[in-house]
Structure formats: structure tokens, C-alpha cells
PDB file of C-alpha atoms in Angstrom:
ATOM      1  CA  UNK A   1     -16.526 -18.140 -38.173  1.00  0.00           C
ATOM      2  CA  UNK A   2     -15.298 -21.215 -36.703  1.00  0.00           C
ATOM      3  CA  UNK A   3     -16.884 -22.036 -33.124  1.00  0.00           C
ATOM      4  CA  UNK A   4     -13.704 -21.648 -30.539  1.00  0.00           C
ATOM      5  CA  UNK A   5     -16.266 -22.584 -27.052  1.00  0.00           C
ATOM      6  CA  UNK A   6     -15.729 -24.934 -24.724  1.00  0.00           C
ATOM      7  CA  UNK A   7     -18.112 -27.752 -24.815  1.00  0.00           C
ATOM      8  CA  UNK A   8     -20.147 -27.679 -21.792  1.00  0.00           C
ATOM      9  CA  UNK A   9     -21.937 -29.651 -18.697  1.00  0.00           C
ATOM     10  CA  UNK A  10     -24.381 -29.387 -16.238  1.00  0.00           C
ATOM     11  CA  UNK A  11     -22.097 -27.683 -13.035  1.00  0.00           C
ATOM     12  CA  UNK A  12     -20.390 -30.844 -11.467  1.00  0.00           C
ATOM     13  CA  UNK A  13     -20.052 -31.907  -7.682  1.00  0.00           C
ATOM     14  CA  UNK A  14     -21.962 -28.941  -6.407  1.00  0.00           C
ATOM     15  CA  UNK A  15     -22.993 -28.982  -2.712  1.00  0.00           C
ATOM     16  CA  UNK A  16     -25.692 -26.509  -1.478  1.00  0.00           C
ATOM     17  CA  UNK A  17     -25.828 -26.835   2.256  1.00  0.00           C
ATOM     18  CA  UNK A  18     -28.396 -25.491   4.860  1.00  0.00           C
ATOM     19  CA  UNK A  19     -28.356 -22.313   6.091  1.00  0.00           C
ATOM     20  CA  UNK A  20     -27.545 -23.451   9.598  1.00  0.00           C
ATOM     21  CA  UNK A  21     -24.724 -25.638   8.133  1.00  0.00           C
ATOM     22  CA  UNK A  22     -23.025 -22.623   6.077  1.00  0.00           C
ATOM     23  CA  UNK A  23     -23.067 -20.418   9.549  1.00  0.00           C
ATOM     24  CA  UNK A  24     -21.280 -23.441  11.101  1.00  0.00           C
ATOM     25  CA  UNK A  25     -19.284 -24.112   8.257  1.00  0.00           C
ATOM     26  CA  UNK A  26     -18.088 -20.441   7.949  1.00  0.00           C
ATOM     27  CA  UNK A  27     -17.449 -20.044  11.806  1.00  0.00           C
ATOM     28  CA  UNK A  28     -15.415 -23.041  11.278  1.00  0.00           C
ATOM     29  CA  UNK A  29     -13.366 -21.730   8.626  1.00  0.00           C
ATOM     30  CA  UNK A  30     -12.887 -18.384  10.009  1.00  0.00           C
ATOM     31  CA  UNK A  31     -11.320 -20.027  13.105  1.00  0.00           C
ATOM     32  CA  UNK A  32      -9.008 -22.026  11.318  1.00  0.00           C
ATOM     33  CA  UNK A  33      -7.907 -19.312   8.968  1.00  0.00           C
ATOM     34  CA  UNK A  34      -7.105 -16.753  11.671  1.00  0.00           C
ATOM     35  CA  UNK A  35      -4.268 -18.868  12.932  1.00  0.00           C
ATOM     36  CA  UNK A  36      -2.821 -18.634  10.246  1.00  0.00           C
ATOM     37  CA  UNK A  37       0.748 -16.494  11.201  1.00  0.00           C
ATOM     38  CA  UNK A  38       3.871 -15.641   8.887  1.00  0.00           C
ATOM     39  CA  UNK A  39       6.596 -17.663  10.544  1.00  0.00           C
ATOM     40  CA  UNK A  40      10.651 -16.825  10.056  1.00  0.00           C
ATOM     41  CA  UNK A  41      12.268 -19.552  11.943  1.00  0.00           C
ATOM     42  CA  UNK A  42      11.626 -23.217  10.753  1.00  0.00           C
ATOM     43  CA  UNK A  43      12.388 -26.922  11.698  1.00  0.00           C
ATOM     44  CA  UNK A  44      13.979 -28.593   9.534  1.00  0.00           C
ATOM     45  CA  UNK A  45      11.922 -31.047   9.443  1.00  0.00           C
ATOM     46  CA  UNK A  46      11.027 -32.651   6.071  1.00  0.00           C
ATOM     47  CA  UNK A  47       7.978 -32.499   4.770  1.00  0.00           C
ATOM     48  CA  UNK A  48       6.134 -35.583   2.974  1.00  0.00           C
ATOM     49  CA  UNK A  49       5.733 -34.320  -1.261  1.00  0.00           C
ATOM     50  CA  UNK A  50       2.026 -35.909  -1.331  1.00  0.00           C
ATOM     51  CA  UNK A  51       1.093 -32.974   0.788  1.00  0.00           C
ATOM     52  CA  UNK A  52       3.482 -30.569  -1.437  1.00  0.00           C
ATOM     53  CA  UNK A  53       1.655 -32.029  -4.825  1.00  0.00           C
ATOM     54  CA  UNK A  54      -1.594 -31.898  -3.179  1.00  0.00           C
ATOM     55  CA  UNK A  55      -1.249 -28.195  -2.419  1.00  0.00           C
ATOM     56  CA  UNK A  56      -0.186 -27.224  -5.698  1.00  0.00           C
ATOM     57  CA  UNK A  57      -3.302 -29.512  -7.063  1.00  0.00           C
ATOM     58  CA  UNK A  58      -5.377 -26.781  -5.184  1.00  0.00           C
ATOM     59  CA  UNK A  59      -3.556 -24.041  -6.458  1.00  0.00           C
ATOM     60  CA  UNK A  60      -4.125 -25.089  -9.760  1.00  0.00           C
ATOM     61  CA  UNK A  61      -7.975 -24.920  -9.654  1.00  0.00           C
ATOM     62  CA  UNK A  62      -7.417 -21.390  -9.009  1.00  0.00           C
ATOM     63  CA  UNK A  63      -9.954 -19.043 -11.416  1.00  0.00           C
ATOM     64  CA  UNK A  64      -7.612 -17.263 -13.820  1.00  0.00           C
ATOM     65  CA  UNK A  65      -8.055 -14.836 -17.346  1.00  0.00           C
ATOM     66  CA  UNK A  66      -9.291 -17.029 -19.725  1.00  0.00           C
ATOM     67  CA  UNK A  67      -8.852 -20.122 -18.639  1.00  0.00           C
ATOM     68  CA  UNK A  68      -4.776 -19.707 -19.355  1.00  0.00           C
ATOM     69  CA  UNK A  69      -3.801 -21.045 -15.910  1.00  0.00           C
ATOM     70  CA  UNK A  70      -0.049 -18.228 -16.380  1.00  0.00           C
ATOM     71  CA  UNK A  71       1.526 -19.930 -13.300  1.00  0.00           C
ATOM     72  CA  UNK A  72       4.416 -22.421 -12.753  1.00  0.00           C
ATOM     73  CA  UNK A  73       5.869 -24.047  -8.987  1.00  0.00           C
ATOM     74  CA  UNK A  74       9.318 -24.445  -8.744  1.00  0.00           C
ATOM     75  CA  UNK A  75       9.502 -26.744  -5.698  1.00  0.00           C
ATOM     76  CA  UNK A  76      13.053 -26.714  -4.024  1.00  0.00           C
ATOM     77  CA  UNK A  77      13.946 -28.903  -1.884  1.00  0.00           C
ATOM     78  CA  UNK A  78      17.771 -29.686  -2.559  1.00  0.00           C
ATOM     79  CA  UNK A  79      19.691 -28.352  -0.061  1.00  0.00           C
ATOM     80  CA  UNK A  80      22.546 -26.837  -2.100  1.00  0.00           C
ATOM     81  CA  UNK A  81      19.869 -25.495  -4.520  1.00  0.00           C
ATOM     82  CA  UNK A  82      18.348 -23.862  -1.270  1.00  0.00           C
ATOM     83  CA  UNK A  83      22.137 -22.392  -0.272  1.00  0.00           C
ATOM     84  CA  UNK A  84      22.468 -20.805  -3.776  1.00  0.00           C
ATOM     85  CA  UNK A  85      18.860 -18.836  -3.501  1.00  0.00           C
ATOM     86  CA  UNK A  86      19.814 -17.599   0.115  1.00  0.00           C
ATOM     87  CA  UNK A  87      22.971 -16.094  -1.139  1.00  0.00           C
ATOM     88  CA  UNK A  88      21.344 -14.557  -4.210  1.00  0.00           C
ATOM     89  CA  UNK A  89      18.477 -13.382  -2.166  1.00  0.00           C
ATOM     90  CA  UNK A  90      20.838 -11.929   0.696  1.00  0.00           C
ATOM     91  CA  UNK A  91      22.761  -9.932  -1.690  1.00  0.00           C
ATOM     92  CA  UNK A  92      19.235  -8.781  -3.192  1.00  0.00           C
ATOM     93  CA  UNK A  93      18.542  -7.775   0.589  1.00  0.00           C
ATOM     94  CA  UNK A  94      21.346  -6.101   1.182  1.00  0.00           C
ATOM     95  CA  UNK A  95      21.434  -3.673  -1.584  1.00  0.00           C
ATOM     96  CA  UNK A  96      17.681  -2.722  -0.394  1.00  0.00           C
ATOM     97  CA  UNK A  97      17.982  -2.469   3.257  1.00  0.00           C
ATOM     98  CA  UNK A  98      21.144  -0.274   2.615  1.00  0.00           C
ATOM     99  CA  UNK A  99      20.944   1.728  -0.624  1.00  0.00           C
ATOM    100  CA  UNK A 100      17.331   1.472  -2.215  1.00  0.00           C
ATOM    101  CA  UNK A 101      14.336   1.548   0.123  1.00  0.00           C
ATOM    102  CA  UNK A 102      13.341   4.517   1.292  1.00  0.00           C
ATOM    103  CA  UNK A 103      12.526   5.425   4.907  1.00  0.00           C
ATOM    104  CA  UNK A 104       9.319   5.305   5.447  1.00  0.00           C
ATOM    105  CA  UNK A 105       9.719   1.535   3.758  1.00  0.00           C
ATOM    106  CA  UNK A 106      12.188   0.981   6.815  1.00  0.00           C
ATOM    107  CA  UNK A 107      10.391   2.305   9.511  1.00  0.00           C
ATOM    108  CA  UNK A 108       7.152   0.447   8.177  1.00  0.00           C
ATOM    109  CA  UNK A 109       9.391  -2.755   8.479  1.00  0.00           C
ATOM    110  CA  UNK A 110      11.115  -2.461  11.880  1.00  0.00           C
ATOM    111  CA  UNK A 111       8.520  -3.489  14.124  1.00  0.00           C
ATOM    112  CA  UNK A 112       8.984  -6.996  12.215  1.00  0.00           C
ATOM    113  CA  UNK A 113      12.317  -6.835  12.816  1.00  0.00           C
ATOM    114  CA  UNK A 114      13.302  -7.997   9.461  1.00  0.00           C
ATOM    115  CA  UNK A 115      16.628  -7.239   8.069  1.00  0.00           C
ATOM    116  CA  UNK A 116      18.893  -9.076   4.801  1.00  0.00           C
ATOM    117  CA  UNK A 117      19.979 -12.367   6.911  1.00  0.00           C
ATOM    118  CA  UNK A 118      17.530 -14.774   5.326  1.00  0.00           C
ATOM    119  CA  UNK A 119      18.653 -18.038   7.310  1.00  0.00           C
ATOM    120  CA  UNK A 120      15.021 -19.785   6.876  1.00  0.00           C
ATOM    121  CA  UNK A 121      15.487 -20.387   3.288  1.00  0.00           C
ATOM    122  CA  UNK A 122      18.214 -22.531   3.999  1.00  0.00           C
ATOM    123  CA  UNK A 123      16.248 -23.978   7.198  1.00  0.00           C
ATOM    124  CA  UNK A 124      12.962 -24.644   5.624  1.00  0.00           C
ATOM    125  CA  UNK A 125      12.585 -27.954   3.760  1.00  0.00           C
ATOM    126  CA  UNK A 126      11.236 -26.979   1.192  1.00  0.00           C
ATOM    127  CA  UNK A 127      10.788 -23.245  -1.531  1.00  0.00           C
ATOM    128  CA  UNK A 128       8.069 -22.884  -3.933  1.00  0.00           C
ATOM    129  CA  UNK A 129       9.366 -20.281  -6.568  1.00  0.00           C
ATOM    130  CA  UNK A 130       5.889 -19.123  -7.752  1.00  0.00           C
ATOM    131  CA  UNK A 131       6.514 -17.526 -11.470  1.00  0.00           C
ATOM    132  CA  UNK A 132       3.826 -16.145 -14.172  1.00  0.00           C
ATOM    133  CA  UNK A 133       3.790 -16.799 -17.230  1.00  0.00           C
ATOM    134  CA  UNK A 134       3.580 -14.194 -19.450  1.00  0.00           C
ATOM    135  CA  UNK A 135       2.237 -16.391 -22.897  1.00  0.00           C
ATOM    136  CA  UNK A 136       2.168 -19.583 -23.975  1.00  0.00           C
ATOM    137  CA  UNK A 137       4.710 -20.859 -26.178  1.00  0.00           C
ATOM    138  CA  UNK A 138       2.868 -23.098 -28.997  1.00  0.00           C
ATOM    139  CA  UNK A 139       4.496 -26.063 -30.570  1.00  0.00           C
ATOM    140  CA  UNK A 140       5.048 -23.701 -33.721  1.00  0.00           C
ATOM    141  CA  UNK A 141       6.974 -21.646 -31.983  1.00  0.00           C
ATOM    142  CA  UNK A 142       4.137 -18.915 -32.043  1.00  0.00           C
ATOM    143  CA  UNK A 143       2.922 -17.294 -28.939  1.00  0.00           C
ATOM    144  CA  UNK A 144      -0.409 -17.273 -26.747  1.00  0.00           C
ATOM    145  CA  UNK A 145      -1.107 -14.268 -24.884  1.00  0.00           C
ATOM    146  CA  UNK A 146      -2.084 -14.499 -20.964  1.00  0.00           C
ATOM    147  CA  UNK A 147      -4.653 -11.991 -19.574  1.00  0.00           C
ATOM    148  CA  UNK A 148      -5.088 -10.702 -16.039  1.00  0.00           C
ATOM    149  CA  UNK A 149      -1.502 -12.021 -14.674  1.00  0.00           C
ATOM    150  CA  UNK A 150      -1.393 -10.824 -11.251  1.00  0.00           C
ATOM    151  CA  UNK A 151      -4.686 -11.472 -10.670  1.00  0.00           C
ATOM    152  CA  UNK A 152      -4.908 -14.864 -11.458  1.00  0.00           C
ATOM    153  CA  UNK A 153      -1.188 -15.983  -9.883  1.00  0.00           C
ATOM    154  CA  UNK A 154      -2.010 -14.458  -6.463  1.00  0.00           C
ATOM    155  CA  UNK A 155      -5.374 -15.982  -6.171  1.00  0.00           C
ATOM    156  CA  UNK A 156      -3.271 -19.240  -6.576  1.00  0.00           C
ATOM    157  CA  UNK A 157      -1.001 -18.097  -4.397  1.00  0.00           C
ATOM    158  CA  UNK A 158      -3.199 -17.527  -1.691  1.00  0.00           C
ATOM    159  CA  UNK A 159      -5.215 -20.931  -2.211  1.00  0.00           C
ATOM    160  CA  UNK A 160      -1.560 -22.584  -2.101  1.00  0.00           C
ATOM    161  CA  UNK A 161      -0.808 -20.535   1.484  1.00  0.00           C
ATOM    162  CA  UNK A 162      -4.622 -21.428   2.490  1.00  0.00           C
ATOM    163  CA  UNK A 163      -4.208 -25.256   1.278  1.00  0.00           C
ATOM    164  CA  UNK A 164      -0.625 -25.544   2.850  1.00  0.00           C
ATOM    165  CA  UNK A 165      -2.298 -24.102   6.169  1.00  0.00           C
ATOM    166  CA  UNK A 166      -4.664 -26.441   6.286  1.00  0.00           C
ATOM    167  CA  UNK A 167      -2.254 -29.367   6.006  1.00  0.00           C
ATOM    168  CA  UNK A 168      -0.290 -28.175   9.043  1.00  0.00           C
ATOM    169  CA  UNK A 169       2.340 -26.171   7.661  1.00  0.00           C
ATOM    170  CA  UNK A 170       3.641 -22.486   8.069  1.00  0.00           C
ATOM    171  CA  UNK A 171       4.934 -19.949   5.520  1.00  0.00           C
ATOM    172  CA  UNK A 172       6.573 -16.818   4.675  1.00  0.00           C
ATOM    173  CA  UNK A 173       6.053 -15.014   1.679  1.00  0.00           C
ATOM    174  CA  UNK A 174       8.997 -13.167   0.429  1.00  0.00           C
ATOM    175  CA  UNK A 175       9.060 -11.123  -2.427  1.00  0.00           C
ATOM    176  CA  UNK A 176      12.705  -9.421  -2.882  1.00  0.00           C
ATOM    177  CA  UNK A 177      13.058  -7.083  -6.093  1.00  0.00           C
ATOM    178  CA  UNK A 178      14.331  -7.359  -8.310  1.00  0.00           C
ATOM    179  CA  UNK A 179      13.862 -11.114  -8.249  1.00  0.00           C
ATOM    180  CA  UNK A 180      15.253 -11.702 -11.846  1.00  0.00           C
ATOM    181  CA  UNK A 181      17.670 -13.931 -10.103  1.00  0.00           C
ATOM    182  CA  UNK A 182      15.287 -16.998  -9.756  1.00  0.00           C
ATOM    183  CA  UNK A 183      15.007 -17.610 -13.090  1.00  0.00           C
ATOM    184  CA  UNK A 184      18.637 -17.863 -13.560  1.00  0.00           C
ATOM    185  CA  UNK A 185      19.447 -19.974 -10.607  1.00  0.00           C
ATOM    186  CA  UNK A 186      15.564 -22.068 -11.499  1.00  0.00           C
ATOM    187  CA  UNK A 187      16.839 -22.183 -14.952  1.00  0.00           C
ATOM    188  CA  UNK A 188      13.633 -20.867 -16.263  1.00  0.00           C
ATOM    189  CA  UNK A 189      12.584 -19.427 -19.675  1.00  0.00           C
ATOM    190  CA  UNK A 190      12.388 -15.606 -20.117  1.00  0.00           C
ATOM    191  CA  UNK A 191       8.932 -15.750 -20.798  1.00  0.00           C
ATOM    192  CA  UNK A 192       8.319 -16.125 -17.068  1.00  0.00           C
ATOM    193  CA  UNK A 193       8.744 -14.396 -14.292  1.00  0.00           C
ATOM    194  CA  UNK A 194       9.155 -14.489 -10.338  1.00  0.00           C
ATOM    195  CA  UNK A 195       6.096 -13.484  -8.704  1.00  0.00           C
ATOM    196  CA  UNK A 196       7.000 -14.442  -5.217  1.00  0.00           C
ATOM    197  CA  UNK A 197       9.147 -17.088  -3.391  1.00  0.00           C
ATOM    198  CA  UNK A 198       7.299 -19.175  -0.516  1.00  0.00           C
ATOM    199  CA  UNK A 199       9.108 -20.657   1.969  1.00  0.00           C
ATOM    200  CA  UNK A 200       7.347 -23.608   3.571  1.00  0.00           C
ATOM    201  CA  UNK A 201       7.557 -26.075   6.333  1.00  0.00           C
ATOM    202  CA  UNK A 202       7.293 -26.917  10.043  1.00  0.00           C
ATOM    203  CA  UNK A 203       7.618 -24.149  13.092  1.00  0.00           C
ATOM    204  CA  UNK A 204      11.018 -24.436  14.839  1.00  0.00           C
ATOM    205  CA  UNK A 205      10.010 -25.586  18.730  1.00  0.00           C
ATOM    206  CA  UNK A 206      11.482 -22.094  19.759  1.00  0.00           C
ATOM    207  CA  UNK A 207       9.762 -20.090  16.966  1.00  0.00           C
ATOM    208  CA  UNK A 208       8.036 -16.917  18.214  1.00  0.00           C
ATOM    209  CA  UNK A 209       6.052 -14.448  16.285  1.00  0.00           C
ATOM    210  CA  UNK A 210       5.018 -10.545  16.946  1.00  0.00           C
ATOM    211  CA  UNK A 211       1.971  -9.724  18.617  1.00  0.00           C
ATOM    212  CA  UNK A 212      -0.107  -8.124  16.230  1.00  0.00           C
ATOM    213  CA  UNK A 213      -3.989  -6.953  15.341  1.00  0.00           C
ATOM    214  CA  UNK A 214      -5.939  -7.822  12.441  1.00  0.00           C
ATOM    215  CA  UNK A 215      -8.432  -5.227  11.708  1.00  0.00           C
ATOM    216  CA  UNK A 216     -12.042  -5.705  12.423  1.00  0.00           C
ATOM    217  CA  UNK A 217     -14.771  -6.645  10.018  1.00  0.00           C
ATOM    218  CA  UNK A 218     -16.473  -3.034  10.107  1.00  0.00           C
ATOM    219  CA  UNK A 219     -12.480  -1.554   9.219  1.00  0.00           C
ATOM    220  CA  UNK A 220     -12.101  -3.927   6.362  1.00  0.00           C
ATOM    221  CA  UNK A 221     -15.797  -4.635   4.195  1.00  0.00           C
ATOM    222  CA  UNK A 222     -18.426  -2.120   3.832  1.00  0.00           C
ATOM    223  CA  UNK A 223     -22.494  -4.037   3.515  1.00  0.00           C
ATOM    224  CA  UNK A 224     -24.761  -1.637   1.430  1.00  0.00           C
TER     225      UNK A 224
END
């Protein structure tokens, strides 16, 4: 049987810090994290692509199934390109808000105030259509199987909203079904497919958000 592992090292660029340090380090974190908000209304301010690429670097060290990294960023930043999604995704809406989702789905949203306008795609300078990738296709033609999909592309995704954070940006993560329409506007293969669409940028100066709770640490984690 031929030997298929990885050739390995001694763990690389590890840093073990005091325990006073990780406190401090933690609080730190915490307090940046939780200001964190889901913003709708964007400048449209552009956004320098070092910090885009950078992002997406981070994203990319995500842990995954098997080492098979199933994501691909779409980064949209062409205005027209951004027009065509928002029309796509607005007829998406519509068909929900009026015909498919049921209403406890519509109560649930109304507090949010969301509805099937989606002007911030347009407004935002820049979309990140986050897709997985279902296999690998070999240069043979022959195909790799991906394991744990969802898993792996929203831990990703939520190192790409942390990293993007960090930088100084906002987001909204929008997820209309079915999003089939992506890859046809995106122009990608069939062997991937939309996992969520991420709408990035600066805060418009007016931009306002609801006043709402996260729940407490003794709601959320349980210490046995």
C-alpha cells in the first residue's frame, strides 16, 4: 500500500502566552468582536483590494474536511455586474416575501424590517459570492470528492466576516434561495454552488441599525 501522508514538521510559529496575557488578550478580542453589527445601508466608498485579498488570505487558512479547502470568492466589484445580481436577487426576494415563506418566517423577520428592495448590493463597493465546491475536478477529467462542506465553508465564512471586521469594514450576509442564479450571472461551473453572498464595505454617515440583545454567556455555553 502506497504511503498517501503528508510529510510533516515540528508545529510552526506557535505562540504560548502567559496566563495574564491570554485574559488580556481575550478581553481584548471580545470587545472588538461585539461591535461587530449587520449593516444595510453603505457608502459607497471604495475599498482598497490589498485589504479584500488579505481577508480572503485569512479565510483560506480556515480548517476544512480533509484538507480539500471546497470554497471559492467571487469578488464583485463592477458596478454593472453589481446591477445584474440586485435584479436577480430582488426577483428571488420577491417571490419569497410574497408567495413562499411562511408566516412565522415573516413575523420572525419584521422587527428587522427587511423586505425584497435590496439597494445595498448596488451601494456597497464591493460582493463576495462565497460558493462550495462540491469535488475537485482533476486534470483527467476524474473527480475528487469534498467532505464536511458546510462545515468547512462557514468557518471561512465567518473568519472572512471576523478578518473584514477587523480591517474596518461592515457586512451583511444574505443568503436568498434558491441562489442558483449566481452561478449563472458568476459564470461558474455546476460543480459549485452558492453558499452565501456578502456584501461588504463602509457604513453610510446616516446608517442606523436596530437595537438589539445578544444573549448572555450562561444562555449560550454550558461549563461541566
Amino acid at each position: 500500500m502506497t504511503d498517501t501522508h503528508y510529510p510533516s514538521i515540528p508545529l510552526p510559529d506557535y505562540k504560548e502566552y502567559p496566563a495574564e496575557e491570554m485574559i488580556r488578550r481575550s478581553r481584548e478580542f471580545y470587545e472588538e468582536i461585539k461591535r461587530r453589527r449587520t449593516v444595510r445601508e453603505f457608502s459607497r466608498r471604495e475599498v482598497p483590494l490589498e485589504v479584500i485579498q488579505n481577508c480572503l488570505r485569512a479565510a483560506g487558512t480556515a480548517p476544512n474536511g480533509a484538507n480539500m479547502q471546497p470554497w471559492h470568492f467571487v469578488v464583485v466589484t463592477d458596478q454593472e455586474m453589481k446591477k445584474k445580481i440586485r435584479a436577480a436577487t430582488e426577483e428571488v426576494e420577491k417571490e419569497f416575501y410574497e408567495k413562499r415563506a411562511p408566516d412565522y418566517w415573516l413575523e420572525a423577520l419584521a422587527p428587522l424590517g427587511t423586505d425584497a428592495n435590496k439597494p445595498y448590493i448596488e451601494d456597497a463597493p464591493v460582493l463576495i459570492a462565497i460558493f462550495t465546491q462540491l469535488h475537485t475536478v482533476m486534470p483527467d477529467g476524474s473527480k475528487k470528492k469534498h467532505y464536511y462542506l458546510a462545515e468547512s465553508v462557514g468557518i471561512a465564512t465567518g473568519m472572512l466576516i471576523t478578518a473584514l471586521h477587523h480591517c474596518g469594514l461592515v457586512t451583511l450576509t444574505h443568503t436568498p434561495q434558491p441562489m442558483r442564479y449566481l452561478r449563472e450571472i458568476l459564470g461558474r461551473p455546476k460543480h459549485e454552488s452558492p453558499y452565501l453572498l456578502l456584501v461588504a464595505g463602509y457604513p453610510s454617515e446616516d446608517c442606523r441599525v436596530p437595537v438589539i440583545e445578544k444573549k448572555p454567556l450562561e444562555e449560550i455555553a454550558t461549563f461541566i
